[in-house]
PDB file of C-alpha atoms and ligand atoms in Angstrom:
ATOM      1  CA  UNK A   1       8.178   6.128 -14.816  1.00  0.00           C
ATOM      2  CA  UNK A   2       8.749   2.484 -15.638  1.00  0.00           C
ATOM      3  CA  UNK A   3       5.607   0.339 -15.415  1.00  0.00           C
ATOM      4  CA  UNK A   4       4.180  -2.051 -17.755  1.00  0.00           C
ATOM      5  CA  UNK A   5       1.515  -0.973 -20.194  1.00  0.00           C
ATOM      6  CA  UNK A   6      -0.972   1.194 -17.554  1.00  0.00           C
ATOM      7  CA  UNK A   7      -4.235  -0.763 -17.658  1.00  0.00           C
ATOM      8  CA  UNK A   8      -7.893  -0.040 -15.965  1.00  0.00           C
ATOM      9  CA  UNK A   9      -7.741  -1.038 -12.572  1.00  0.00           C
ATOM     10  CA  UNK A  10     -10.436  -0.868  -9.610  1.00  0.00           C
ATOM     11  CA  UNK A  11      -8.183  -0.371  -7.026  1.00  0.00           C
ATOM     12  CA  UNK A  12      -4.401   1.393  -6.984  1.00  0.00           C
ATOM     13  CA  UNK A  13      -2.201   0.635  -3.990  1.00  0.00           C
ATOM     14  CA  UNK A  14       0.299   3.696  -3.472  1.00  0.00           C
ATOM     15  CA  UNK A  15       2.923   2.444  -2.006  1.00  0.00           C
ATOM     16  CA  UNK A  16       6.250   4.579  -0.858  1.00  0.00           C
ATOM     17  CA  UNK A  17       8.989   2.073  -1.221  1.00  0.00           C
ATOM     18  CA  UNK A  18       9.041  -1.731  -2.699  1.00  0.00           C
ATOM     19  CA  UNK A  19       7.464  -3.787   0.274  1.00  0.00           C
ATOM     20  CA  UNK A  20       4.673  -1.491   2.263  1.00  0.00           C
ATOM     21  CA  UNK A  21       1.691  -2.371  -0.034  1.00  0.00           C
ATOM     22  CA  UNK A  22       3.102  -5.797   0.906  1.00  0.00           C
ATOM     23  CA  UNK A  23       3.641  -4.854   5.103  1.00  0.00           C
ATOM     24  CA  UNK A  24       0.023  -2.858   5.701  1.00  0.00           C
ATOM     25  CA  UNK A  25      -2.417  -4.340   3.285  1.00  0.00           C
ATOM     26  CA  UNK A  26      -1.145  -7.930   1.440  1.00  0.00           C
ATOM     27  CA  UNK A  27      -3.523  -9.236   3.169  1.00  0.00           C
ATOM     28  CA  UNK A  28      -6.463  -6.950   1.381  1.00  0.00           C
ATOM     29  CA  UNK A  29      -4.367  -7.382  -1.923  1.00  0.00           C
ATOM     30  CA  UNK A  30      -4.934 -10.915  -1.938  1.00  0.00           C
ATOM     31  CA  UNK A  31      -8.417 -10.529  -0.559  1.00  0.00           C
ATOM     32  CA  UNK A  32      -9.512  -8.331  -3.457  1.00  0.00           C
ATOM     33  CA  UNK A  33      -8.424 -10.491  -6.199  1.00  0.00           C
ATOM     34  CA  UNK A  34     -10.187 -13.760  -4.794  1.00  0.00           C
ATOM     35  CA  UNK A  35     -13.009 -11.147  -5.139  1.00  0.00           C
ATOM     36  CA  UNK A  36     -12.167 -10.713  -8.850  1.00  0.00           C
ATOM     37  CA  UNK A  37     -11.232  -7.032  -8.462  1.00  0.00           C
ATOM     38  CA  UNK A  38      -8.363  -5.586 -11.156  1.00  0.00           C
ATOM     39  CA  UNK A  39      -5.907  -4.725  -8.676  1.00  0.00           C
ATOM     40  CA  UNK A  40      -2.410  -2.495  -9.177  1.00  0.00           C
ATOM     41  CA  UNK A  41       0.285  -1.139  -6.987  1.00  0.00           C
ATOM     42  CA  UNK A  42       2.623   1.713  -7.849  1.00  0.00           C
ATOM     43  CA  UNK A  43       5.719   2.071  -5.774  1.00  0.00           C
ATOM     44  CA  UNK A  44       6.889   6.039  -5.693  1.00  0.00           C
ATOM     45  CA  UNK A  45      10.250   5.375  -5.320  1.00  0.00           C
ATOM     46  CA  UNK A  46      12.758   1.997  -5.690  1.00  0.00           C
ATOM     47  CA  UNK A  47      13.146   1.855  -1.457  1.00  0.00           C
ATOM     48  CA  UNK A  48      17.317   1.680  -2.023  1.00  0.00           C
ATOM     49  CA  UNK A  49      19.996   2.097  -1.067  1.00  0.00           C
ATOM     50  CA  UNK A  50      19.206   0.205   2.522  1.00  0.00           C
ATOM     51  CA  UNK A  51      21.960  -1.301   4.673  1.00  0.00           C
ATOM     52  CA  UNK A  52      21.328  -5.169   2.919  1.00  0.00           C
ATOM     53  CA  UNK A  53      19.757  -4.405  -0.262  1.00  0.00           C
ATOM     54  CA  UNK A  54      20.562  -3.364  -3.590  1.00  0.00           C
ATOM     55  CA  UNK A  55      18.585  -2.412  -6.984  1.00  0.00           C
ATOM     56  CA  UNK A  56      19.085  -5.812  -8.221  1.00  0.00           C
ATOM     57  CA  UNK A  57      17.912  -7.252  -5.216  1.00  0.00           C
ATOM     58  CA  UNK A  58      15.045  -4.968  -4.228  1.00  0.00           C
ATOM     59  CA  UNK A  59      13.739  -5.740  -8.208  1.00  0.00           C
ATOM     60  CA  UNK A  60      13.678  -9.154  -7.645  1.00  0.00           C
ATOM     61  CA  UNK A  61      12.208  -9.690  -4.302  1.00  0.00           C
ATOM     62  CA  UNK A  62       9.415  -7.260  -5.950  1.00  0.00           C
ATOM     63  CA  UNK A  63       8.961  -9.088  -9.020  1.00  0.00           C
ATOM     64  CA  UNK A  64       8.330 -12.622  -6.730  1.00  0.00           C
ATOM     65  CA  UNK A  65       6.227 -10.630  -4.165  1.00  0.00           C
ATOM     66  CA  UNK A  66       4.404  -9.128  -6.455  1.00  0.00           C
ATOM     67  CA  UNK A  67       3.688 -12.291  -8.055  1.00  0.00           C
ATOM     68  CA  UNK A  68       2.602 -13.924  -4.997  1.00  0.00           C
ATOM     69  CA  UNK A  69      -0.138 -11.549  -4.702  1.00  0.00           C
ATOM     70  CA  UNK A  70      -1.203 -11.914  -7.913  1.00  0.00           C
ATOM     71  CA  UNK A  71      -1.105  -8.208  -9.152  1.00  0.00           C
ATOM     72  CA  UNK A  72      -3.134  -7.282 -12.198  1.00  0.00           C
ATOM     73  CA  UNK A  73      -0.300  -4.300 -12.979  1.00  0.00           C
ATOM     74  CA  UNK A  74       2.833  -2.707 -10.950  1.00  0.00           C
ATOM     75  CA  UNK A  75       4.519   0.395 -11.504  1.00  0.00           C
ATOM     76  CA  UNK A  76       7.367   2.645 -10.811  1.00  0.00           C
ATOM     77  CA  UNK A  77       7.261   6.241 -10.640  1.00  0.00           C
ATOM     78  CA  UNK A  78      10.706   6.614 -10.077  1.00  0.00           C
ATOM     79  CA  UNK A  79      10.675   9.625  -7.566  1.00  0.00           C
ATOM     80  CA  UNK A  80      13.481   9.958  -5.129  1.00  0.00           C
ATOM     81  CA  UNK A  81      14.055   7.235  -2.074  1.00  0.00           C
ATOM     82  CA  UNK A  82      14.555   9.529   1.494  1.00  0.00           C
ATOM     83  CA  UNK A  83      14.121  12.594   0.056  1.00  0.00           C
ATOM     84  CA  UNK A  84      10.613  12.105  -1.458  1.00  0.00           C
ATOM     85  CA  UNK A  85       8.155  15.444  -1.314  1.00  0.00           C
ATOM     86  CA  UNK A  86       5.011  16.621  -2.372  1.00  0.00           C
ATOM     87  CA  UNK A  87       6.085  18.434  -5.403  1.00  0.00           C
ATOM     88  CA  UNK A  88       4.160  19.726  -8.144  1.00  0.00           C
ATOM     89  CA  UNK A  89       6.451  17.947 -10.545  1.00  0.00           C
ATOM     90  CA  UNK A  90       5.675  14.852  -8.490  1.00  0.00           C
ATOM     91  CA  UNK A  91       1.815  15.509  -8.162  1.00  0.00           C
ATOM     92  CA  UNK A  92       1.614  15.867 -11.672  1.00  0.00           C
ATOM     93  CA  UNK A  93       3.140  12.321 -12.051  1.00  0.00           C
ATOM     94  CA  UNK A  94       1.276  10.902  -9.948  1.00  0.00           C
ATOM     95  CA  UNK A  95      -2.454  12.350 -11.313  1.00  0.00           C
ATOM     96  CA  UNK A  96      -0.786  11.309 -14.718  1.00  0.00           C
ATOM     97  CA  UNK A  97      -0.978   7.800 -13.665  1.00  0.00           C
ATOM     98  CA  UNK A  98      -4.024   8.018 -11.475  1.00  0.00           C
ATOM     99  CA  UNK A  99      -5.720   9.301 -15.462  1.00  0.00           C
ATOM    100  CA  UNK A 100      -4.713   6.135 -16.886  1.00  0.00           C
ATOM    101  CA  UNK A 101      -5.211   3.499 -14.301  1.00  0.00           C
ATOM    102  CA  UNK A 102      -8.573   5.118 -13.353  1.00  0.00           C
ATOM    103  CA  UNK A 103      -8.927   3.402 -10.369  1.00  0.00           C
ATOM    104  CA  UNK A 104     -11.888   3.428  -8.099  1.00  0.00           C
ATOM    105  CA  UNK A 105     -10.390   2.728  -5.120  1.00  0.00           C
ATOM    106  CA  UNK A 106      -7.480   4.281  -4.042  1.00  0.00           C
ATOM    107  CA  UNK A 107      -4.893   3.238  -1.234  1.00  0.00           C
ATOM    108  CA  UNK A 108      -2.329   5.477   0.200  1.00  0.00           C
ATOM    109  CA  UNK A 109      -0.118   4.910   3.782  1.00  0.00           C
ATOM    110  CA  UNK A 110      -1.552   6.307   7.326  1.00  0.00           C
ATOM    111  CA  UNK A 111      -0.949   9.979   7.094  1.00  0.00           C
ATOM    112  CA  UNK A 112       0.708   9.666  10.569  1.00  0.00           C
ATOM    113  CA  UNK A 113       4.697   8.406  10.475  1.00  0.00           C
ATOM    114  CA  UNK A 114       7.674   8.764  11.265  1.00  0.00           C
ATOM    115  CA  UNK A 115       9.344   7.867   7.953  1.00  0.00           C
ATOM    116  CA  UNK A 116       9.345  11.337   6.164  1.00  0.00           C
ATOM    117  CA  UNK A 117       8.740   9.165   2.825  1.00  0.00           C
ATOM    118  CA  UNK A 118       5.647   7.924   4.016  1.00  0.00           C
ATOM    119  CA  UNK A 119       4.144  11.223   5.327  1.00  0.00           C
ATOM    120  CA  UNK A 120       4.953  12.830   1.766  1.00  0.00           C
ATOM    121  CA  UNK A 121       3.446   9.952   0.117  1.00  0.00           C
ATOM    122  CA  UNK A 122       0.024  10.340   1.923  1.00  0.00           C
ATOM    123  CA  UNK A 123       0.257  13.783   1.633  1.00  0.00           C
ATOM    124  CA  UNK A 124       0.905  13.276  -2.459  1.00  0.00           C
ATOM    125  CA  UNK A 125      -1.981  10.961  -2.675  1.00  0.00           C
ATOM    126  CA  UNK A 126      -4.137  13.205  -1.352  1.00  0.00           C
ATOM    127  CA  UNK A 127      -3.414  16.271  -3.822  1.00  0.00           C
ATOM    128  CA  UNK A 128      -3.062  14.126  -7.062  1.00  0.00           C
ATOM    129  CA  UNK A 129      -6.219  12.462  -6.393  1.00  0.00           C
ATOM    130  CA  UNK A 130      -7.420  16.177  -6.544  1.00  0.00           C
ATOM    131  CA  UNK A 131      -5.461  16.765  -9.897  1.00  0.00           C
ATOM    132  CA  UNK A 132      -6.870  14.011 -11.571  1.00  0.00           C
ATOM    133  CA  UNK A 133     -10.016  15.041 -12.034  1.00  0.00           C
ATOM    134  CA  UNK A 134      -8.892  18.780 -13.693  1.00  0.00           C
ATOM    135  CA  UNK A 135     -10.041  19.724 -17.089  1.00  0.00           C
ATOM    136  CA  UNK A 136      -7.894  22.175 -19.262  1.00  0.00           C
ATOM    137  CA  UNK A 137      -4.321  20.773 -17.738  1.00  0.00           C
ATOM    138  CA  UNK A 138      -1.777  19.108 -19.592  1.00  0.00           C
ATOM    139  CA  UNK A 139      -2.222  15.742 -18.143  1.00  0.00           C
ATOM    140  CA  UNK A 140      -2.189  12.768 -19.569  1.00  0.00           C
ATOM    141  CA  UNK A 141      -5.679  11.102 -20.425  1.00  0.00           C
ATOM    142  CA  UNK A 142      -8.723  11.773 -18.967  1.00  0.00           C
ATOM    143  CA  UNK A 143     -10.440  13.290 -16.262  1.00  0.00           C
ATOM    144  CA  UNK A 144     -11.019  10.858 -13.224  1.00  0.00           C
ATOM    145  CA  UNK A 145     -11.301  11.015  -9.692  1.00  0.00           C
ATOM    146  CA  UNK A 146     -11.063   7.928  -7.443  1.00  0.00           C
ATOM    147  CA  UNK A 147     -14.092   7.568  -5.316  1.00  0.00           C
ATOM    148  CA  UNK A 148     -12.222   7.483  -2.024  1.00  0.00           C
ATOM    149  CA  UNK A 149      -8.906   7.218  -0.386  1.00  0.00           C
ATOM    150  CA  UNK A 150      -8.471   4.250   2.438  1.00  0.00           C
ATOM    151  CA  UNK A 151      -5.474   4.255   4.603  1.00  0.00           C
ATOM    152  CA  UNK A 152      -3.233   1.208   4.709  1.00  0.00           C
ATOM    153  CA  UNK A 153      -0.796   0.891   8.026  1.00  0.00           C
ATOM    154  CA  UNK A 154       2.795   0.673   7.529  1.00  0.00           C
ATOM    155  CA  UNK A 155       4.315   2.373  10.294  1.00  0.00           C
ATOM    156  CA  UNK A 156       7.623   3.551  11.449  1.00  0.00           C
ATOM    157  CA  UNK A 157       5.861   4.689  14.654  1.00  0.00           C
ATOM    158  CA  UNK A 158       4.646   1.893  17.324  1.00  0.00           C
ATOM    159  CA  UNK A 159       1.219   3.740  16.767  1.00  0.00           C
ATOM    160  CA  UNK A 160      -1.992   1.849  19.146  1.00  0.00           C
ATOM    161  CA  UNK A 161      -4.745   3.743  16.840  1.00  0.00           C
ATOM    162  CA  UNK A 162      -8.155   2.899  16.263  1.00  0.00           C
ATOM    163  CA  UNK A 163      -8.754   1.725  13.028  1.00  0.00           C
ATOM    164  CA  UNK A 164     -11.962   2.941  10.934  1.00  0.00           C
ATOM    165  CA  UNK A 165     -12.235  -0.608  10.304  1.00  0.00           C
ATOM    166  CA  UNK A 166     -10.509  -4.243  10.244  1.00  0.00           C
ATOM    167  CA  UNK A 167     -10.622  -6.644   7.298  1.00  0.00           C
ATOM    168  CA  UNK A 168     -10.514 -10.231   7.986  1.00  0.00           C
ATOM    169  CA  UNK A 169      -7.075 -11.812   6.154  1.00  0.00           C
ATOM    170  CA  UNK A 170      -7.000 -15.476   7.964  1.00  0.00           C
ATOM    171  CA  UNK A 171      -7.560 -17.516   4.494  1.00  0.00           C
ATOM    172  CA  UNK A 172      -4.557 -15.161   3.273  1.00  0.00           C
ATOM    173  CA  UNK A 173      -2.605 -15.004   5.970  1.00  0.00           C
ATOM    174  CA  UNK A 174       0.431 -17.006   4.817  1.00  0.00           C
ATOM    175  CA  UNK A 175       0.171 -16.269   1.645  1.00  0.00           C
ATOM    176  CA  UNK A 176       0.698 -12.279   3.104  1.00  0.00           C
ATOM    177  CA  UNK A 177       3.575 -13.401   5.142  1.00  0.00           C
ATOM    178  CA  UNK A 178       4.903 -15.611   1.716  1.00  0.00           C
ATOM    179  CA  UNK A 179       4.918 -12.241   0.109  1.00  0.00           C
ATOM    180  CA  UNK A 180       6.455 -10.731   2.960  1.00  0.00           C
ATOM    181  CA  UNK A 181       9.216 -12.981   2.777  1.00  0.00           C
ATOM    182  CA  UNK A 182      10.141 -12.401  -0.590  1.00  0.00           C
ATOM    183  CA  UNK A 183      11.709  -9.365   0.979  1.00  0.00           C
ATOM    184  CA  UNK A 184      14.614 -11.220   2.435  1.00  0.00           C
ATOM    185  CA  UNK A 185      17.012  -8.304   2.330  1.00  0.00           C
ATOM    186  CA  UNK A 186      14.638  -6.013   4.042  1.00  0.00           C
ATOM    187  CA  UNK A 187      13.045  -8.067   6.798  1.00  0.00           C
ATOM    188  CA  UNK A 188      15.494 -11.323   7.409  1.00  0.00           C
ATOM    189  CA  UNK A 189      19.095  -9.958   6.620  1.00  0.00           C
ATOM    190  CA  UNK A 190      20.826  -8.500   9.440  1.00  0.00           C
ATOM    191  CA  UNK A 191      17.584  -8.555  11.713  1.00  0.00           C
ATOM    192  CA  UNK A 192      17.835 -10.214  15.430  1.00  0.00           C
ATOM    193  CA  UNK A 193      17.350 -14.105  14.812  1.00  0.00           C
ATOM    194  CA  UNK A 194      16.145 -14.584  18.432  1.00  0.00           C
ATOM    195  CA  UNK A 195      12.000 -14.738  18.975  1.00  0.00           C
ATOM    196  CA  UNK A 196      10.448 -12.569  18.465  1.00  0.00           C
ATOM    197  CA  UNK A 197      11.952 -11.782  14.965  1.00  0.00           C
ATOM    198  CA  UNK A 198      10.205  -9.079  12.543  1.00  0.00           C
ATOM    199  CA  UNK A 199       8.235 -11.678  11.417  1.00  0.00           C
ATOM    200  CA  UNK A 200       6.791 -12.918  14.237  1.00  0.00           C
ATOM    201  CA  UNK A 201       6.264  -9.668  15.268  1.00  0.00           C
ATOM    202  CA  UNK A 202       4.368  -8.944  12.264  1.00  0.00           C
ATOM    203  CA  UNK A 203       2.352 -12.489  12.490  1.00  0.00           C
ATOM    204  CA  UNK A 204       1.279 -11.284  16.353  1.00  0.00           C
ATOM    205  CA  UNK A 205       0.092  -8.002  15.184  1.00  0.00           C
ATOM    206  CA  UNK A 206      -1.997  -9.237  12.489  1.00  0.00           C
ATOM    207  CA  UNK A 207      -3.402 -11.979  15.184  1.00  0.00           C
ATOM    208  CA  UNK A 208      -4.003  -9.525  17.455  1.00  0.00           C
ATOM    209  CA  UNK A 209      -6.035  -7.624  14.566  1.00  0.00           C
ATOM    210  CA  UNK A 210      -7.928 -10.704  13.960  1.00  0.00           C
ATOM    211  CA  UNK A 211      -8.587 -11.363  17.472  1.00  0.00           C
ATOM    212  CA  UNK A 212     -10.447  -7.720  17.359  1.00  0.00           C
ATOM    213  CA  UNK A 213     -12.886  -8.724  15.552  1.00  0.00           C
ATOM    214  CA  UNK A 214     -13.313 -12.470  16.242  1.00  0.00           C
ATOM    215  CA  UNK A 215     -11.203 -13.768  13.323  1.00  0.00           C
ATOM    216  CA  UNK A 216      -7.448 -15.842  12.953  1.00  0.00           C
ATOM    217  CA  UNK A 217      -5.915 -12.687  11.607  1.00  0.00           C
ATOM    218  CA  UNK A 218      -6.645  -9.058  10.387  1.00  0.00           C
ATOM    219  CA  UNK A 219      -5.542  -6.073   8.652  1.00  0.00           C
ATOM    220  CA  UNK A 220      -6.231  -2.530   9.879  1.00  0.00           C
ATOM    221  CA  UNK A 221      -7.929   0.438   7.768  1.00  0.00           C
ATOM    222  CA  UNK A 222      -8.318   3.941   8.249  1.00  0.00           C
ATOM    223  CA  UNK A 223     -10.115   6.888   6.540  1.00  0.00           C
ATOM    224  CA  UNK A 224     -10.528  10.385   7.074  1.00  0.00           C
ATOM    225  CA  UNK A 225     -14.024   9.933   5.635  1.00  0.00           C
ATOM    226  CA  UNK A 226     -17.000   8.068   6.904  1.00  0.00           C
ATOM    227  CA  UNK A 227     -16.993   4.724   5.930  1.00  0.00           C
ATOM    228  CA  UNK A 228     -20.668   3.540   4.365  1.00  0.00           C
ATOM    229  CA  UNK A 229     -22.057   0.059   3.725  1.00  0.00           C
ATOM    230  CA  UNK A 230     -23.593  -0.920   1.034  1.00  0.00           C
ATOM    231  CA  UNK A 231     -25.080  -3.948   3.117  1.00  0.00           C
ATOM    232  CA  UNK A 232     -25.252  -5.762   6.807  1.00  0.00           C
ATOM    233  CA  UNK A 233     -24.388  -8.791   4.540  1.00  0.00           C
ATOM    234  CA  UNK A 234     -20.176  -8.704   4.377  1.00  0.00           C
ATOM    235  CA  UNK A 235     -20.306  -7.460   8.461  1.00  0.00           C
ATOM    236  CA  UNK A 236     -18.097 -10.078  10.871  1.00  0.00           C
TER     237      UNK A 236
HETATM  238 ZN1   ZN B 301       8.383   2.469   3.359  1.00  0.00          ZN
END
């Protein structure tokens, strides 16, 4: 795993490759730390080899992204691009780092894909978070288990699902699609150049997100638990 020195965070974005935390939840990122919340995102695997990118490249379109947003702490857990899987030697990495981030939110992708990467991921979120929280193992620090799991959308899949809920993004918006566009080899390289390119694409989806619940732009959550409130206050 290569990651800076693992700090205390209250929420962990699992990402599968360099870029989704950025694609289904940037917007959230950026929300959370104008909040004042500790906020980290651990990548599984590097995302390479793609057709225009490279481990150089991929590296430094993370390190501007990941500045953009403002991170607190990102990590690499160095598990295999395409061929990730639920393991038990991955699972055990993975509730390693959940140990000594502590987080109390956790963030994983939809569970729903049709990237294979991205329905291991979810699937290894779901059992480490489990882990975690063991006594008598031999896992790093200890015991802790996150208080919940949301569900972030990054989809290989042109999936029309109803959302457990919708955060609003509009003050963030372009500083979401700024971090977006750090990923030039990934979403600009190669791609059509006609309208509507992946970005607008990406723009339209987020306004149509907004639009759902009266706002500029949005970003879609779901859960396979109920959702509670603490409040009426933070309701739009
Ligand atoms: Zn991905």
């Amino acid at each position: 795993m290569t990651m800076d020195e693992p700090t205390v965070l209250d929420v962990l974005v699992v990402a599968p490759h360099p870029d989704d935390a950025e694609l289904g939840m940037g917007g959230a990122i950026l929300r959370f730390k104008a909040d004042g919340y500790r906020v980290g995102v651990l990548d599984l695997t590097d995302g390479e080899p793609t057709p225009h990118g490279s481990l150089e490249t991929r590296a430094r379109e993370t390190a501007a992204a990941t500045k953009i947003l403002g991170l607190d702490w990102r990590g690499n857990l160095g598990l295999a691009n395409r061929s990730l899987q639920p393991t038990l030697e991955a699972r055990h990495a993975l509730a390693g780092a959940f140990r000594q981030l502590r987080p109390r939110l956790l963030f994983a992708p939809y569970w729903v894909d049709a990237h294979p990467d991205h329905v291991a991921a979810a699937e290894l979120v779901e059992a480490a978070r489990f882990w975690s929280k063991l006594t008598k193992t031999d896992l790093p620090g200890a015991p802790h288990y996150p208080q919940r799991i949301v569900s972030y959308y990054c989809v290989h899949l042109r999936l029309v699902e109803k959302p457990a809920f919708v955060l609003d993004i509009s003050e963030v918006w372009e500083q979401k699609r700024a971090a977006i566009e750090c990923y030039q080899s990934q979403f600009v390289t190669g791609r059509p150049t006609q309208p509507p390119t992946f970005l607008d694409q990406l723009r339209d989806q987020a306004a149509f997100w907004g639009w759902s619940i009266g706002a500029a732009y949005g970003e879609p959550f779901a859960s396979r638990e109920v959702v509670g409130l603490a409040s009426l206050r933070d309701l739009v």
